[in-house]
CSV table of C-alpha atoms and ligand atoms in Angstrom, one decimal:
chain,number,residue,atom,x,y,z
A,1,UNK,CA,-95.7,106.3,-14.7
A,2,UNK,CA,-92.4,104.4,-14.8
A,3,UNK,CA,-89.8,105.8,-17.1
A,4,UNK,CA,-89.8,104.3,-20.6
A,5,UNK,CA,-87.0,101.8,-20.8
A,6,UNK,CA,-84.7,102.4,-23.8
A,7,UNK,CA,-81.8,100.5,-25.1
A,8,UNK,CA,-78.5,101.7,-23.6
A,9,UNK,CA,-75.2,102.3,-25.3
A,10,UNK,CA,-71.8,103.3,-24.1
A,11,UNK,CA,-68.7,105.1,-25.5
A,12,UNK,CA,-65.2,105.6,-24.1
A,13,UNK,CA,-63.0,108.6,-24.1
A,14,UNK,CA,-59.3,107.9,-23.4
A,15,UNK,CA,-57.0,110.7,-22.3
A,16,UNK,CA,-53.5,109.9,-23.6
A,17,UNK,CA,-50.5,109.2,-21.5
A,18,UNK,CA,-49.0,112.5,-20.1
A,19,UNK,CA,-45.6,113.4,-18.6
A,20,UNK,CA,-45.4,114.7,-15.1
A,21,UNK,CA,-42.8,116.6,-12.9
A,22,UNK,CA,-40.5,114.1,-11.4
A,23,UNK,CA,-36.8,113.2,-11.5
A,24,UNK,CA,-36.0,111.1,-14.5
A,25,UNK,CA,-36.7,107.4,-14.0
A,26,UNK,CA,-33.6,105.2,-13.4
A,27,UNK,CA,-35.3,102.4,-15.2
A,28,UNK,CA,-38.5,102.1,-17.2
A,29,UNK,CA,-40.1,104.8,-19.4
A,30,UNK,CA,-39.7,108.6,-18.5
A,31,UNK,CA,-42.2,109.6,-15.7
A,32,UNK,CA,-45.6,109.6,-17.2
A,33,UNK,CA,-49.2,109.0,-16.2
A,34,UNK,CA,-50.9,106.1,-17.9
A,35,UNK,CA,-53.7,106.7,-20.4
A,36,UNK,CA,-56.9,107.1,-18.5
A,37,UNK,CA,-60.5,106.5,-19.5
A,38,UNK,CA,-63.9,108.1,-18.9
A,39,UNK,CA,-67.1,106.2,-20.0
A,40,UNK,CA,-70.4,107.6,-21.1
A,41,UNK,CA,-73.4,105.3,-20.7
A,42,UNK,CA,-76.5,106.6,-22.4
A,43,UNK,CA,-80.0,106.0,-23.6
A,44,UNK,CA,-82.2,108.0,-26.0
A,45,UNK,CA,-82.3,111.1,-23.8
A,46,UNK,CA,-80.1,110.8,-20.7
A,47,UNK,CA,-76.5,109.9,-19.9
A,48,UNK,CA,-74.2,109.0,-17.0
A,49,UNK,CA,-70.5,109.8,-17.1
A,50,UNK,CA,-68.1,107.7,-15.2
A,51,UNK,CA,-64.9,109.4,-13.9
A,52,UNK,CA,-64.3,113.0,-15.1
A,53,UNK,CA,-60.5,112.6,-15.5
A,54,UNK,CA,-57.8,114.9,-14.1
A,55,UNK,CA,-56.2,117.9,-15.9
A,56,UNK,CA,-58.1,121.0,-17.1
A,57,UNK,CA,-57.0,120.2,-20.7
A,58,UNK,CA,-58.3,116.6,-20.7
A,59,UNK,CA,-61.5,117.4,-18.8
A,60,UNK,CA,-62.2,120.3,-21.3
A,61,UNK,CA,-61.8,117.8,-24.2
A,62,UNK,CA,-63.9,115.3,-22.3
A,63,UNK,CA,-66.8,117.8,-21.7
A,64,UNK,CA,-66.7,118.7,-25.4
A,65,UNK,CA,-66.9,115.0,-26.3
A,66,UNK,CA,-69.8,114.4,-23.9
A,67,UNK,CA,-71.6,117.4,-25.5
A,68,UNK,CA,-71.3,115.8,-28.9
A,69,UNK,CA,-73.4,112.9,-27.7
A,70,UNK,CA,-76.3,115.4,-27.3
A,71,UNK,CA,-77.8,113.8,-24.2
A,72,UNK,CA,-78.9,115.2,-20.9
A,73,UNK,CA,-76.1,114.4,-18.5
A,74,UNK,CA,-77.9,113.4,-15.3
A,75,UNK,CA,-75.0,111.9,-13.2
A,76,UNK,CA,-71.3,112.1,-13.0
A,77,UNK,CA,-70.1,109.0,-11.0
A,78,UNK,CA,-66.6,108.7,-9.4
A,79,UNK,CA,-65.3,105.1,-9.1
A,80,UNK,CA,-62.6,105.7,-6.4
A,81,UNK,CA,-60.7,108.4,-4.6
A,82,UNK,CA,-57.6,108.8,-6.8
A,83,UNK,CA,-57.3,112.3,-8.3
A,84,UNK,CA,-56.5,111.1,-11.8
A,85,UNK,CA,-60.1,110.0,-12.0
A,86,UNK,CA,-61.9,113.0,-10.5
A,87,UNK,CA,-59.9,116.3,-10.3
A,88,UNK,CA,-61.4,117.3,-13.7
A,89,UNK,CA,-64.8,117.4,-12.1
A,90,UNK,CA,-65.2,121.2,-11.8
A,91,UNK,CA,-64.4,121.6,-15.5
A,92,UNK,CA,-67.0,119.0,-16.6
A,93,UNK,CA,-69.5,120.6,-14.1
A,94,UNK,CA,-69.0,124.0,-15.6
A,95,UNK,CA,-70.3,122.6,-18.9
A,96,UNK,CA,-73.0,120.4,-17.3
A,97,UNK,CA,-74.1,122.3,-14.1
A,98,UNK,CA,-77.3,120.3,-13.6
A,99,UNK,CA,-75.5,116.9,-13.4
A,100,UNK,CA,-75.6,115.2,-10.0
A,101,UNK,CA,-72.2,114.1,-8.7
A,102,UNK,CA,-72.3,110.7,-7.0
A,103,UNK,CA,-69.9,108.3,-5.4
A,104,UNK,CA,-70.0,105.5,-2.8
A,105,UNK,CA,-69.5,106.7,0.8
A,106,UNK,CA,-66.0,105.2,1.0
A,107,UNK,CA,-64.9,107.2,-2.1
A,108,UNK,CA,-66.3,110.4,-0.7
A,109,UNK,CA,-64.4,109.8,2.5
A,110,UNK,CA,-61.2,109.0,0.6
A,111,UNK,CA,-61.6,112.2,-1.5
A,112,UNK,CA,-61.9,114.2,1.7
A,113,UNK,CA,-58.6,112.7,3.0
A,114,UNK,CA,-56.8,113.5,-0.2
A,115,UNK,CA,-57.6,117.1,0.3
A,116,UNK,CA,-55.4,116.9,3.4
A,117,UNK,CA,-52.5,115.2,1.7
A,118,UNK,CA,-49.0,116.9,2.1
A,119,UNK,CA,-48.9,119.0,-1.1
A,120,UNK,CA,-45.4,117.8,-2.1
A,121,UNK,CA,-46.8,114.2,-2.5
A,122,UNK,CA,-50.0,115.2,-4.1
A,123,UNK,CA,-51.0,114.7,-7.7
A,124,UNK,CA,-51.4,118.5,-7.9
A,125,UNK,CA,-47.6,118.9,-7.4
A,126,UNK,CA,-46.9,116.4,-10.2
A,127,UNK,CA,-49.2,118.3,-12.5
A,128,UNK,CA,-48.5,121.8,-11.3
A,129,UNK,CA,-50.9,124.4,-12.7
A,130,UNK,CA,-52.7,121.8,-14.8
A,131,UNK,CA,-55.4,120.9,-12.3
A,132,UNK,CA,-58.5,123.0,-11.3
A,133,UNK,CA,-58.7,124.4,-7.8
A,134,UNK,CA,-61.7,123.6,-5.8
A,135,UNK,CA,-63.3,120.2,-6.4
A,136,UNK,CA,-66.8,119.7,-4.9
A,137,UNK,CA,-67.4,116.6,-3.0
A,138,UNK,CA,-70.0,114.1,-4.4
A,139,UNK,CA,-73.2,113.2,-2.6
A,140,UNK,CA,-72.6,109.8,-1.0
A,141,UNK,CA,-74.9,107.4,-2.7
A,142,UNK,CA,-77.5,105.9,-0.4
A,143,UNK,CA,-78.6,103.2,-2.7
A,144,UNK,CA,-76.2,101.2,-4.8
A,145,UNK,CA,-78.1,101.9,-8.0
A,146,UNK,CA,-78.0,104.7,-10.5
A,147,UNK,CA,-81.2,104.9,-12.6
A,148,UNK,CA,-80.9,105.5,-16.4
A,149,UNK,CA,-84.0,105.6,-18.5
A,150,UNK,CA,-85.8,102.7,-16.8
A,151,UNK,CA,-82.6,100.6,-16.5
A,152,UNK,CA,-80.3,100.6,-13.5
A,153,UNK,CA,-76.5,100.8,-13.3
A,154,UNK,CA,-75.3,99.0,-10.2
A,155,UNK,CA,-72.4,100.0,-8.0
A,156,UNK,CA,-70.1,97.1,-7.1
A,157,UNK,CA,-68.0,97.7,-4.0
A,158,UNK,CA,-64.7,96.0,-4.7
A,159,UNK,CA,-62.9,97.0,-1.5
A,160,UNK,CA,-59.1,97.5,-1.5
A,161,UNK,CA,-57.6,97.2,-5.0
A,162,UNK,CA,-55.2,99.8,-6.2
A,163,UNK,CA,-56.4,102.0,-3.3
A,164,UNK,CA,-59.0,101.8,-0.5
A,165,UNK,CA,-62.8,101.5,-0.9
A,166,UNK,CA,-62.8,101.2,-4.7
A,167,UNK,CA,-65.9,100.5,-6.8
A,168,UNK,CA,-66.8,99.4,-10.3
A,169,UNK,CA,-70.1,99.9,-12.2
A,170,UNK,CA,-72.1,97.1,-13.7
A,171,UNK,CA,-74.7,97.9,-16.4
A,172,UNK,CA,-76.5,94.5,-16.7
A,173,UNK,CA,-78.6,95.5,-19.7
A,174,UNK,CA,-75.3,96.2,-21.6
A,175,UNK,CA,-73.3,93.3,-20.2
A,176,UNK,CA,-70.9,96.1,-19.3
A,177,UNK,CA,-68.5,96.6,-16.4
A,178,UNK,CA,-66.7,99.9,-16.0
A,179,UNK,CA,-64.0,98.7,-13.7
A,180,UNK,CA,-62.3,101.9,-12.5
A,181,UNK,CA,-58.8,100.8,-11.4
A,182,UNK,CA,-59.8,97.3,-10.4
A,183,UNK,CA,-58.7,96.0,-13.8
A,184,UNK,CA,-56.1,97.5,-16.3
A,185,UNK,CA,-56.1,96.9,-20.0
A,186,UNK,CA,-52.6,96.3,-21.5
A,187,UNK,CA,-51.2,98.9,-19.2
A,188,UNK,CA,-48.8,98.2,-16.4
A,189,UNK,CA,-50.5,98.3,-13.1
A,190,UNK,CA,-50.0,100.6,-10.0
A,191,UNK,CA,-48.7,97.9,-7.8
A,192,UNK,CA,-45.6,99.4,-6.2
A,193,UNK,CA,-47.5,100.2,-2.9
A,194,UNK,CA,-49.2,96.8,-2.6
A,195,UNK,CA,-48.6,94.1,0.0
A,196,UNK,CA,-49.2,90.4,-0.5
A,197,UNK,CA,-52.5,90.7,1.5
A,198,UNK,CA,-53.5,93.7,-0.6
A,199,UNK,CA,-52.9,91.8,-3.8
A,200,UNK,CA,-55.0,88.9,-2.5
A,201,UNK,CA,-57.9,91.3,-1.9
A,202,UNK,CA,-57.4,92.8,-5.3
A,203,UNK,CA,-57.5,89.4,-6.9
A,204,UNK,CA,-60.7,88.6,-5.0
A,205,UNK,CA,-62.2,91.8,-6.5
A,206,UNK,CA,-61.3,90.7,-10.0
A,207,UNK,CA,-63.0,87.4,-9.3
A,208,UNK,CA,-66.1,89.2,-8.0
A,209,UNK,CA,-66.3,91.1,-11.4
A,210,UNK,CA,-65.6,88.0,-13.5
A,211,UNK,CA,-68.5,86.3,-11.7
A,212,UNK,CA,-70.8,88.9,-13.3
A,213,UNK,CA,-69.9,87.3,-16.6
A,214,UNK,CA,-69.6,90.6,-18.5
A,215,UNK,CA,-69.4,91.0,-22.3
A,216,UNK,CA,-67.2,94.1,-22.1
A,217,UNK,CA,-65.0,95.6,-19.4
A,218,UNK,CA,-63.8,99.2,-19.7
A,219,UNK,CA,-60.7,99.7,-17.5
A,220,UNK,CA,-59.8,103.0,-15.8
A,221,UNK,CA,-56.4,102.8,-17.5
A,222,UNK,CA,-56.0,101.2,-21.0
A,223,UNK,CA,-53.8,101.2,-24.0
A,224,UNK,CA,-56.1,103.2,-26.3
A,225,UNK,CA,-55.4,100.9,-29.2
A,226,UNK,CA,-57.2,98.1,-27.4
A,227,UNK,CA,-60.9,97.2,-27.3
A,228,UNK,CA,-62.8,96.4,-24.0
A,229,UNK,CA,-62.8,92.6,-23.8
A,230,UNK,CA,-63.7,90.8,-20.6
A,231,UNK,CA,-60.3,89.0,-20.8
A,232,UNK,CA,-58.7,92.0,-19.1
A,233,UNK,CA,-60.0,90.6,-15.8
A,234,UNK,CA,-58.0,87.4,-16.1
A,235,UNK,CA,-55.0,89.3,-17.5
A,236,UNK,CA,-55.0,91.7,-14.6
A,237,UNK,CA,-55.3,88.8,-12.2
A,238,UNK,CA,-52.3,87.1,-13.9
A,239,UNK,CA,-50.3,90.3,-13.7
A,240,UNK,CA,-50.9,90.6,-10.0
A,241,UNK,CA,-49.9,87.0,-9.4
A,242,UNK,CA,-46.7,87.3,-11.5
A,243,UNK,CA,-45.8,90.6,-9.8
A,244,UNK,CA,-46.3,88.9,-6.4
A,245,UNK,CA,-43.8,86.2,-7.4
A,246,UNK,CA,-41.3,88.8,-8.5
A,247,UNK,CA,-41.7,90.7,-5.2
A,248,UNK,CA,-41.1,87.6,-3.2
A,249,UNK,CA,-37.8,87.1,-5.1
A,250,UNK,CA,-36.7,90.6,-3.9
A,251,UNK,CA,-35.5,91.8,-7.3
A,252,UNK,CA,-33.8,95.1,-7.9
A,253,UNK,CA,-35.8,97.7,-9.9
A,254,UNK,CA,-33.8,96.8,-13.0
A,255,UNK,CA,-34.5,93.1,-12.6
A,256,UNK,CA,-38.2,93.8,-11.9
A,257,UNK,CA,-38.4,96.0,-15.0
A,258,UNK,CA,-36.7,93.3,-17.2
A,259,UNK,CA,-39.0,90.6,-15.9
A,260,UNK,CA,-42.2,92.5,-16.3
A,261,UNK,CA,-41.3,93.8,-19.8
A,262,UNK,CA,-40.3,90.4,-20.9
A,263,UNK,CA,-43.6,89.0,-19.8
A,264,UNK,CA,-45.7,91.9,-21.1
A,265,UNK,CA,-43.7,93.3,-24.0
A,266,UNK,CA,-46.5,95.3,-25.6
A,267,UNK,CA,-48.1,96.8,-22.4
A,268,UNK,CA,-47.8,100.6,-22.1
A,269,UNK,CA,-46.7,102.7,-19.1
A,270,UNK,CA,-43.5,100.8,-18.4
A,271,UNK,CA,-42.8,102.7,-15.2
A,272,UNK,CA,-46.1,102.3,-13.5
A,273,UNK,CA,-45.1,99.4,-11.3
A,274,UNK,CA,-42.2,101.4,-9.8
A,275,UNK,CA,-44.2,104.5,-8.8
A,276,UNK,CA,-44.7,104.7,-5.0
A,277,UNK,CA,-47.0,106.8,-2.8
A,278,UNK,CA,-48.9,109.0,-5.2
A,279,UNK,CA,-52.5,109.5,-4.1
B,301,ZN,ZN1,-56.0,105.5,-11.7
């Protein structure tokens, strides 16, 4: 008998911005990691968690928050291979040992490569003693669909955006996209490592998501005071285009900072665009 289809809902947990170990910024805000989200999509009985966050402290709070929803956590999905979205996995799994951990094959491969990163450049060095030890690798998803109580959540492969082989999730029944780091919500973007070609690919990914005509978009990084409107897709596109113009003008860091903060005065994490080579 097919599973009974029930109406889905979603809820978003946002870990606040957090400082990390680095020399003081010459411009911009003090070194800090932008606020990061985890999304729970759930029906009457079951739930899927998207991105189990990074530090032990925030993953512990996340697991507690998931438990409050009183659903059977069937799946933990990881959108892309950046540690700020998955290093909290062992902490969440300890609380929900029966959950299956899933990611697209490209994400699993990227996570394996991160394990071999020089330690001094790794996210673990920036957050020394705050991140759990062994992180199990997800099962590479064979299909691009995650079942949830008779509905499906689709994996959208978005290619190279803020890193390689990224994905977003689309829950058509909810009109919901969980974008991972393809889109940012009133939060300066991790663009310091990008090239013109890379930004063009990133913009194409945003257009791919916009074509799904969502009602809501939850971004991997967001200003927690904001909602989840689909306008974040066009805003992220505009940011990438403007940043590209500034890069072509070969500005100093100070000039770049002034230009971006003038254009986006209320966006948070005003150092993000200057960070290079993390993860
Ligand atoms: Zn991220």
